[in-house]
Coordinates of C-alpha atoms and ligand atoms in Angstrom, one line a residue:
X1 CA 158.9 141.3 150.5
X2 CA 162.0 140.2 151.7
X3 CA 160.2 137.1 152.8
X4 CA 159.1 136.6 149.1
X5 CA 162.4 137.0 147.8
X6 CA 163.9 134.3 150.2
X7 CA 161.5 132.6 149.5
X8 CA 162.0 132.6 145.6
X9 CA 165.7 132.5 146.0
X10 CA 165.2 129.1 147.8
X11 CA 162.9 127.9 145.2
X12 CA 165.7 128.8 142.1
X13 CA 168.3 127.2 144.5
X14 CA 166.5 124.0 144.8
X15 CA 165.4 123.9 141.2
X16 CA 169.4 124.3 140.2
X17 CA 170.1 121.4 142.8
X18 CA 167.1 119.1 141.7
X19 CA 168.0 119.6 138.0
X20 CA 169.7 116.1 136.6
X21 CA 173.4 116.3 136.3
X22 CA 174.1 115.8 132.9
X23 CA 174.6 112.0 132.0
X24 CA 178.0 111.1 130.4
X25 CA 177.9 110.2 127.1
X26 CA 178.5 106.4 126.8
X27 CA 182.0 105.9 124.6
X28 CA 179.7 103.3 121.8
X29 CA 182.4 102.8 119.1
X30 CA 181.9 104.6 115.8
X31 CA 181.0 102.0 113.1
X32 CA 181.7 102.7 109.5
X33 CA 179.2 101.1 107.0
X34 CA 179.6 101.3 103.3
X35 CA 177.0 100.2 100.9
X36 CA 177.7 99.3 97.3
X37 CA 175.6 99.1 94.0
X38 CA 177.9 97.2 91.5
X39 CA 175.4 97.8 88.6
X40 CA 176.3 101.5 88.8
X41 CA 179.6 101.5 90.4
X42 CA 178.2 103.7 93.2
X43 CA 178.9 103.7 96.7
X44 CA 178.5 105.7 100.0
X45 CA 179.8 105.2 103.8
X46 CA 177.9 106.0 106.5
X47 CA 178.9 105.8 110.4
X48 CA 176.5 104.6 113.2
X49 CA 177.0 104.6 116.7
X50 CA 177.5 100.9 117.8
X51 CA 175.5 101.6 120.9
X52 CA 172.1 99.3 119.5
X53 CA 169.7 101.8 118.1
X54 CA 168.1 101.4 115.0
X55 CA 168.8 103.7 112.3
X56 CA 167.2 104.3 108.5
X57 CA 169.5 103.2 105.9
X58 CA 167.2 106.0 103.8
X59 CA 168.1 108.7 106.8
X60 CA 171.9 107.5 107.0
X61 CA 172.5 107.7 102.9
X62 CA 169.9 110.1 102.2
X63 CA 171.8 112.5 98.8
X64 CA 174.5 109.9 98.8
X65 CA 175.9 108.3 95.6
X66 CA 173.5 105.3 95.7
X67 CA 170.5 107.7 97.3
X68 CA 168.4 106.8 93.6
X69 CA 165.3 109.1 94.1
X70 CA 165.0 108.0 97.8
X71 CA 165.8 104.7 97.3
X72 CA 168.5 102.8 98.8
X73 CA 169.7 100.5 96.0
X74 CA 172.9 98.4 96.3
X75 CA 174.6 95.0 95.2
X76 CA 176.4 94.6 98.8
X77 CA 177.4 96.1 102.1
X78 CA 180.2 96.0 104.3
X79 CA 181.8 96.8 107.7
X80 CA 184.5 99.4 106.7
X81 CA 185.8 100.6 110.1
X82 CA 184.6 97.8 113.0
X83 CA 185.7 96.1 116.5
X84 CA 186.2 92.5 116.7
X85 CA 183.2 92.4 119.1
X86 CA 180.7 94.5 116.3
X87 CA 177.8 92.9 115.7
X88 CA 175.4 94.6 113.0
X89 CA 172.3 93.8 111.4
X90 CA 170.0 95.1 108.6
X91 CA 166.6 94.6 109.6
X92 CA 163.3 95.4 107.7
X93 CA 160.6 93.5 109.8
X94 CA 161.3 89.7 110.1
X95 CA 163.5 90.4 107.8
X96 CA 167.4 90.3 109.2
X97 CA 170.8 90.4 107.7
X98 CA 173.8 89.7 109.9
X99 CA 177.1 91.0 110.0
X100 CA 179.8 90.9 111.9
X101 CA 183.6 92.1 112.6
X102 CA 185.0 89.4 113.6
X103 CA 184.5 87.2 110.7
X104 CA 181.7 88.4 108.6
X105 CA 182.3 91.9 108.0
X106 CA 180.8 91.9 104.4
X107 CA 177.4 90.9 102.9
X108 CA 176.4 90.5 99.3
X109 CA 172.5 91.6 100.0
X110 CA 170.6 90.0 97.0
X111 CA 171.2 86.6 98.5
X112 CA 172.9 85.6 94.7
X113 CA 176.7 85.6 95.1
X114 CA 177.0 84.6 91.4
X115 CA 175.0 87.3 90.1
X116 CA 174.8 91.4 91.6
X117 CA 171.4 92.1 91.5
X118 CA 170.4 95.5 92.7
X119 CA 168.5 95.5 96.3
X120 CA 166.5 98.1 97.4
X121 CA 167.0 98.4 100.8
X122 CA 165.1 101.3 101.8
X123 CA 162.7 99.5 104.0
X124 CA 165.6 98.6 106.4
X125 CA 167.3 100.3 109.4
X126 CA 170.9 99.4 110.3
X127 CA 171.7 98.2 114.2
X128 CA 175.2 97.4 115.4
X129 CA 176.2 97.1 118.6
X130 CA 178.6 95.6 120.9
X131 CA 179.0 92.1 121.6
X132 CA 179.5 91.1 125.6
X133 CA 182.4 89.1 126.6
X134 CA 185.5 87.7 124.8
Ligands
NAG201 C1 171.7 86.7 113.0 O1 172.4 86.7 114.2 C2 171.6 86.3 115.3 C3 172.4 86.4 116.6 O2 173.1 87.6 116.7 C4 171.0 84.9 115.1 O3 170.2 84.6 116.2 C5 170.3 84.9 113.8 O4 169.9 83.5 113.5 C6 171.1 85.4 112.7 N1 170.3 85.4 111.5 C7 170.8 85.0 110.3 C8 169.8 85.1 109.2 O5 171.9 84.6 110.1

C-alpha cells in the first residue's frame, strides 16, 4: 500500500512535470478592417489578429450592418487601424485582393472605381500578417 501510493504520487508528479508549459502568446498586432457597401450606406469593422491565419469575412461580420442574410455585400474595404509593415489579403481561391498599410491601405472591391457596384464577398477569408524587415 504505501508502495502503491509512492508509487502513484510519482506518477502525478511526473505527469505535472511532463505537462507543456504554457506557450506565450505571440504579441501579432491587432488589425482593424472595415468593410463598406456604398449602395446602402452600411458599414461594419472587424479586427483580426495580424499573425497569418485565415479568417471568414462571413464569421468576422456575421449580424453586422452589411451581414444581408449571410451575405457579405460591400462597395470597398479598408485598413482602419494598421502597421506600416501590415500586409493583408482577401482571398477566395485563386482569387486575391491585396492590401497594405504602408501604401495601399484601401480597396474598392468591384474592380470599377467609377462605378460602386455591390460585391459579395462571402466566399472570401481575410489574412494579414506582418511583413519581415524594413
Ligand atoms: C498580392 O501581393 C503579393 C505579394 O504579397 C503578390 O505576389 C501578388 O502579385 C499580389 N496580387 C495582386 C493581385 O496584386
Amino acid at each position: 500500500m504505501q508502495l502503491t501510493i509512492a508509487l502513484v504520487a510519482t506518477i502525478f508528479a511526473s505527469a505535472i512535470s511532463a505537462a507543456p508549459a504554457m506557450a506565450p502568446r505571440d504579441n501579432y498586432p491587432t488589425v482593424r478592417v472595415s468593410l463598406y457597401n456604398d449602395q446602402t450606406g452600411h458599414m461594419a469593422t472587424a479586427s483580426v489578429l495580424s499573425d497569418g491565419m485565415a479568417n471568414m469575412l462571413t464569421d468576422l461580420f456575421r449580424g453586422s450592418a452589411i451581414d444581408d442574410n449571410g451575405h457579405i455585400k460591400v462597395t470597398s474595404a479598408q485598413l482602419v487601424q494598421s502597421t506600416q509593415k501590415t500586409r493583408c489579403f482577401f482571398q477566395n481561391y485563386n482569387d486575391i485582393i491585396n492590401m497594405s498599410g504602408a501604401d495601399n491601405p484601401f480597396v474598392d472591391l468591384d474592380g470599377n472605381p467609377a462605378a460602386a457596384l455591390v460585391r459579395d464577398m462571402s466566399g472570401f477569408n481575410l489574412q494579414c500578417s506582418e511583413r519581415a524587415g524594413a
